JSON list of C-alpha atoms in Angstrom, two decimals:
[
{"chain": "H", "resi": 1, "resn": "UNK", "atom": "CA", "xyz": [-39.52, 109.32, 6.63]},
{"chain": "H", "resi": 2, "resn": "UNK", "atom": "CA", "xyz": [-37.38, 111.09, 9.19]},
{"chain": "H", "resi": 3, "resn": "UNK", "atom": "CA", "xyz": [-34.08, 109.56, 10.22]},
{"chain": "H", "resi": 4, "resn": "UNK", "atom": "CA", "xyz": [-34.65, 107.37, 13.27]},
{"chain": "H", "resi": 5, "resn": "UNK", "atom": "CA", "xyz": [-32.67, 107.94, 16.44]},
{"chain": "H", "resi": 6, "resn": "UNK", "atom": "CA", "xyz": [-33.70, 104.56, 17.84]},
{"chain": "H", "resi": 7, "resn": "UNK", "atom": "CA", "xyz": [-31.62, 101.47, 17.30]},
{"chain": "H", "resi": 8, "resn": "UNK", "atom": "CA", "xyz": [-33.37, 98.52, 18.87]},
{"chain": "H", "resi": 9, "resn": "UNK", "atom": "CA", "xyz": [-36.91, 97.20, 19.05]},
{"chain": "H", "resi": 10, "resn": "UNK", "atom": "CA", "xyz": [-36.77, 97.54, 22.83]},
{"chain": "H", "resi": 11, "resn": "UNK", "atom": "CA", "xyz": [-35.78, 101.23, 22.59]},
{"chain": "H", "resi": 12, "resn": "UNK", "atom": "CA", "xyz": [-38.72, 101.85, 20.26]},
{"chain": "H", "resi": 13, "resn": "UNK", "atom": "CA", "xyz": [-41.16, 100.12, 22.59]},
{"chain": "H", "resi": 14, "resn": "UNK", "atom": "CA", "xyz": [-39.84, 102.04, 25.60]},
{"chain": "H", "resi": 15, "resn": "UNK", "atom": "CA", "xyz": [-39.89, 105.40, 23.81]},
{"chain": "H", "resi": 16, "resn": "UNK", "atom": "CA", "xyz": [-43.50, 104.96, 22.72]},
{"chain": "H", "resi": 17, "resn": "UNK", "atom": "CA", "xyz": [-44.46, 103.87, 26.27]},
{"chain": "H", "resi": 18, "resn": "UNK", "atom": "CA", "xyz": [-42.72, 106.92, 27.76]},
{"chain": "H", "resi": 19, "resn": "UNK", "atom": "CA", "xyz": [-44.51, 109.25, 25.32]},
{"chain": "H", "resi": 20, "resn": "UNK", "atom": "CA", "xyz": [-47.83, 107.45, 25.95]},
{"chain": "H", "resi": 21, "resn": "UNK", "atom": "CA", "xyz": [-47.54, 108.06, 29.69]},
{"chain": "H", "resi": 22, "resn": "UNK", "atom": "CA", "xyz": [-46.43, 111.67, 29.16]},
{"chain": "H", "resi": 23, "resn": "UNK", "atom": "CA", "xyz": [-49.40, 112.21, 26.78]},
{"chain": "H", "resi": 24, "resn": "UNK", "atom": "CA", "xyz": [-46.89, 113.46, 24.20]},
{"chain": "H", "resi": 25, "resn": "UNK", "atom": "CA", "xyz": [-48.91, 112.75, 21.07]},
{"chain": "H", "resi": 26, "resn": "UNK", "atom": "CA", "xyz": [-46.35, 113.90, 18.50]},
{"chain": "H", "resi": 27, "resn": "UNK", "atom": "CA", "xyz": [-43.47, 112.13, 20.25]},
{"chain": "H", "resi": 28, "resn": "UNK", "atom": "CA", "xyz": [-45.59, 108.98, 20.45]},
{"chain": "H", "resi": 29, "resn": "UNK", "atom": "CA", "xyz": [-46.46, 109.11, 16.74]},
{"chain": "H", "resi": 30, "resn": "UNK", "atom": "CA", "xyz": [-42.82, 109.78, 15.77]},
{"chain": "H", "resi": 31, "resn": "UNK", "atom": "CA", "xyz": [-41.88, 106.27, 16.94]},
{"chain": "H", "resi": 32, "resn": "UNK", "atom": "CA", "xyz": [-44.29, 104.74, 14.41]},
{"chain": "H", "resi": 33, "resn": "UNK", "atom": "CA", "xyz": [-43.80, 104.42, 10.65]},
{"chain": "H", "resi": 34, "resn": "UNK", "atom": "CA", "xyz": [-45.93, 106.79, 8.53]},
{"chain": "H", "resi": 35, "resn": "UNK", "atom": "CA", "xyz": [-47.99, 103.81, 7.33]},
{"chain": "H", "resi": 36, "resn": "UNK", "atom": "CA", "xyz": [-48.05, 101.82, 10.60]},
{"chain": "H", "resi": 37, "resn": "UNK", "atom": "CA", "xyz": [-51.00, 99.54, 11.16]},
{"chain": "H", "resi": 38, "resn": "UNK", "atom": "CA", "xyz": [-52.69, 98.85, 14.51]},
{"chain": "H", "resi": 39, "resn": "UNK", "atom": "CA", "xyz": [-54.79, 95.77, 15.14]},
{"chain": "H", "resi": 40, "resn": "UNK", "atom": "CA", "xyz": [-56.89, 94.41, 17.98]},
{"chain": "H", "resi": 41, "resn": "UNK", "atom": "CA", "xyz": [-56.81, 90.75, 19.00]},
{"chain": "H", "resi": 42, "resn": "UNK", "atom": "CA", "xyz": [-58.44, 88.33, 18.87]},
{"chain": "H", "resi": 43, "resn": "UNK", "atom": "CA", "xyz": [-59.55, 88.56, 15.30]},
{"chain": "H", "resi": 44, "resn": "UNK", "atom": "CA", "xyz": [-56.88, 90.90, 13.98]},
{"chain": "H", "resi": 45, "resn": "UNK", "atom": "CA", "xyz": [-59.28, 93.76, 13.21]},
{"chain": "H", "resi": 46, "resn": "UNK", "atom": "CA", "xyz": [-57.47, 96.80, 11.78]},
{"chain": "H", "resi": 47, "resn": "UNK", "atom": "CA", "xyz": [-58.22, 99.77, 14.08]},
{"chain": "H", "resi": 48, "resn": "UNK", "atom": "CA", "xyz": [-55.90, 102.41, 12.60]},
{"chain": "H", "resi": 49, "resn": "UNK", "atom": "CA", "xyz": [-53.69, 102.77, 9.56]},
{"chain": "H", "resi": 50, "resn": "UNK", "atom": "CA", "xyz": [-51.13, 105.55, 9.34]},
{"chain": "H", "resi": 51, "resn": "UNK", "atom": "CA", "xyz": [-50.17, 108.33, 11.69]},
{"chain": "H", "resi": 52, "resn": "UNK", "atom": "CA", "xyz": [-53.21, 110.50, 10.89]},
{"chain": "H", "resi": 53, "resn": "UNK", "atom": "CA", "xyz": [-55.69, 107.82, 11.99]},
{"chain": "H", "resi": 54, "resn": "UNK", "atom": "CA", "xyz": [-53.49, 107.11, 15.00]},
{"chain": "H", "resi": 55, "resn": "UNK", "atom": "CA", "xyz": [-53.45, 110.83, 15.87]},
{"chain": "H", "resi": 56, "resn": "UNK", "atom": "CA", "xyz": [-57.25, 110.94, 16.03]},
{"chain": "H", "resi": 57, "resn": "UNK", "atom": "CA", "xyz": [-57.45, 107.71, 18.04]},
{"chain": "H", "resi": 58, "resn": "UNK", "atom": "CA", "xyz": [-54.83, 108.67, 20.63]},
{"chain": "H", "resi": 59, "resn": "UNK", "atom": "CA", "xyz": [-55.73, 112.36, 20.97]},
{"chain": "H", "resi": 60, "resn": "UNK", "atom": "CA", "xyz": [-58.84, 111.36, 22.96]},
{"chain": "H", "resi": 61, "resn": "UNK", "atom": "CA", "xyz": [-56.96, 108.78, 25.02]},
{"chain": "H", "resi": 62, "resn": "UNK", "atom": "CA", "xyz": [-54.32, 111.36, 25.96]},
{"chain": "H", "resi": 63, "resn": "UNK", "atom": "CA", "xyz": [-56.43, 114.52, 26.39]},
{"chain": "H", "resi": 64, "resn": "UNK", "atom": "CA", "xyz": [-59.65, 113.16, 27.91]},
{"chain": "H", "resi": 65, "resn": "UNK", "atom": "CA", "xyz": [-58.91, 109.72, 29.32]},
{"chain": "H", "resi": 66, "resn": "UNK", "atom": "CA", "xyz": [-55.43, 110.65, 30.61]},
{"chain": "H", "resi": 67, "resn": "UNK", "atom": "CA", "xyz": [-54.37, 107.01, 30.21]},
{"chain": "H", "resi": 68, "resn": "UNK", "atom": "CA", "xyz": [-51.32, 105.56, 31.93]},
{"chain": "H", "resi": 69, "resn": "UNK", "atom": "CA", "xyz": [-49.66, 102.21, 31.26]},
{"chain": "H", "resi": 70, "resn": "UNK", "atom": "CA", "xyz": [-47.43, 100.49, 33.79]},
{"chain": "H", "resi": 71, "resn": "UNK", "atom": "CA", "xyz": [-45.07, 97.93, 32.29]},
{"chain": "H", "resi": 72, "resn": "UNK", "atom": "CA", "xyz": [-45.42, 94.58, 34.05]},
{"chain": "H", "resi": 73, "resn": "UNK", "atom": "CA", "xyz": [-43.25, 92.43, 31.79]},
{"chain": "H", "resi": 74, "resn": "UNK", "atom": "CA", "xyz": [-41.42, 92.76, 28.47]},
{"chain": "H", "resi": 75, "resn": "UNK", "atom": "CA", "xyz": [-40.13, 90.14, 26.06]},
{"chain": "H", "resi": 76, "resn": "UNK", "atom": "CA", "xyz": [-37.86, 91.04, 23.15]},
{"chain": "H", "resi": 77, "resn": "UNK", "atom": "CA", "xyz": [-37.69, 88.63, 20.23]},
{"chain": "H", "resi": 78, "resn": "UNK", "atom": "CA", "xyz": [-35.40, 90.20, 17.63]},
{"chain": "H", "resi": 79, "resn": "UNK", "atom": "CA", "xyz": [-37.40, 92.91, 15.89]},
{"chain": "H", "resi": 80, "resn": "UNK", "atom": "CA", "xyz": [-40.52, 92.23, 17.98]},
{"chain": "H", "resi": 81, "resn": "UNK", "atom": "CA", "xyz": [-41.42, 93.31, 21.48]},
{"chain": "H", "resi": 82, "resn": "UNK", "atom": "CA", "xyz": [-44.26, 91.97, 23.63]},
{"chain": "H", "resi": 83, "resn": "UNK", "atom": "CA", "xyz": [-45.32, 94.14, 26.55]},
{"chain": "H", "resi": 84, "resn": "UNK", "atom": "CA", "xyz": [-47.69, 93.18, 29.38]},
{"chain": "H", "resi": 85, "resn": "UNK", "atom": "CA", "xyz": [-49.16, 96.33, 30.89]},
{"chain": "H", "resi": 86, "resn": "UNK", "atom": "CA", "xyz": [-51.63, 97.55, 33.50]},
{"chain": "H", "resi": 87, "resn": "UNK", "atom": "CA", "xyz": [-53.58, 100.43, 31.95]},
{"chain": "H", "resi": 88, "resn": "UNK", "atom": "CA", "xyz": [-55.54, 103.01, 33.95]},
{"chain": "H", "resi": 89, "resn": "UNK", "atom": "CA", "xyz": [-57.56, 106.14, 33.21]},
{"chain": "H", "resi": 90, "resn": "UNK", "atom": "CA", "xyz": [-57.64, 109.32, 35.26]},
{"chain": "H", "resi": 91, "resn": "UNK", "atom": "CA", "xyz": [-60.30, 109.30, 37.94]},
{"chain": "H", "resi": 92, "resn": "UNK", "atom": "CA", "xyz": [-60.77, 105.53, 37.87]},
{"chain": "H", "resi": 93, "resn": "UNK", "atom": "CA", "xyz": [-59.42, 102.76, 40.08]},
{"chain": "H", "resi": 94, "resn": "UNK", "atom": "CA", "xyz": [-60.06, 100.17, 37.35]},
{"chain": "H", "resi": 95, "resn": "UNK", "atom": "CA", "xyz": [-56.96, 98.48, 35.97]},
{"chain": "H", "resi": 96, "resn": "UNK", "atom": "CA", "xyz": [-57.08, 96.87, 32.54]},
{"chain": "H", "resi": 97, "resn": "UNK", "atom": "CA", "xyz": [-54.68, 94.03, 31.81]},
{"chain": "H", "resi": 98, "resn": "UNK", "atom": "CA", "xyz": [-53.30, 94.54, 28.30]},
{"chain": "H", "resi": 99, "resn": "UNK", "atom": "CA", "xyz": [-50.68, 93.13, 26.01]},
{"chain": "H", "resi": 100, "resn": "UNK", "atom": "CA", "xyz": [-49.09, 94.83, 23.04]},
{"chain": "H", "resi": 101, "resn": "UNK", "atom": "CA", "xyz": [-47.01, 93.21, 20.34]},
{"chain": "H", "resi": 102, "resn": "UNK", "atom": "CA", "xyz": [-44.81, 95.61, 18.37]},
{"chain": "H", "resi": 103, "resn": "UNK", "atom": "CA", "xyz": [-43.19, 94.76, 15.04]},
{"chain": "H", "resi": 104, "resn": "UNK", "atom": "CA", "xyz": [-40.29, 97.03, 14.12]},
{"chain": "H", "resi": 105, "resn": "UNK", "atom": "CA", "xyz": [-38.32, 97.71, 10.96]},
{"chain": "H", "resi": 106, "resn": "UNK", "atom": "CA", "xyz": [-35.83, 100.44, 9.97]},
{"chain": "H", "resi": 107, "resn": "UNK", "atom": "CA", "xyz": [-36.01, 102.19, 13.34]},
{"chain": "H", "resi": 108, "resn": "UNK", "atom": "CA", "xyz": [-39.80, 102.51, 13.57]},
{"chain": "H", "resi": 109, "resn": "UNK", "atom": "CA", "xyz": [-42.75, 100.50, 14.82]},
{"chain": "H", "resi": 110, "resn": "UNK", "atom": "CA", "xyz": [-44.46, 99.27, 11.66]},
{"chain": "H", "resi": 111, "resn": "UNK", "atom": "CA", "xyz": [-47.34, 97.31, 13.19]},
{"chain": "H", "resi": 112, "resn": "UNK", "atom": "CA", "xyz": [-48.85, 96.64, 16.60]},
{"chain": "H", "resi": 113, "resn": "UNK", "atom": "CA", "xyz": [-51.40, 94.19, 17.92]},
{"chain": "H", "resi": 114, "resn": "UNK", "atom": "CA", "xyz": [-53.31, 94.84, 21.16]},
{"chain": "H", "resi": 115, "resn": "UNK", "atom": "CA", "xyz": [-55.28, 92.52, 23.39]},
{"chain": "H", "resi": 116, "resn": "UNK", "atom": "CA", "xyz": [-56.95, 93.39, 26.69]},
{"chain": "H", "resi": 117, "resn": "UNK", "atom": "CA", "xyz": [-59.21, 91.73, 29.22]}
]
């Protein structure tokens, strides 16, 4: 694993949000641990495990959907961050309410849980 340049959970969450909105796939993935796990709530279904699965999942979201997430509220609880976001796609006026919970360790996001309306 590469040496992390991020110190706090909040910095990690912000960096991945910035890269998400810039559609910077490699910068986005760099914030996550090599073996990071992504889940969807409710139910806790695993939707991606590791950067390679994440790369395939987010490539479409960045290149075709041109997603954008606007931060509405953020809570930081030690090594965890909870973000409330409004998510949009290019060419659509629809706004999706979403929440993301990030668990961090050793300067990387190790797991994330997502819920949306």
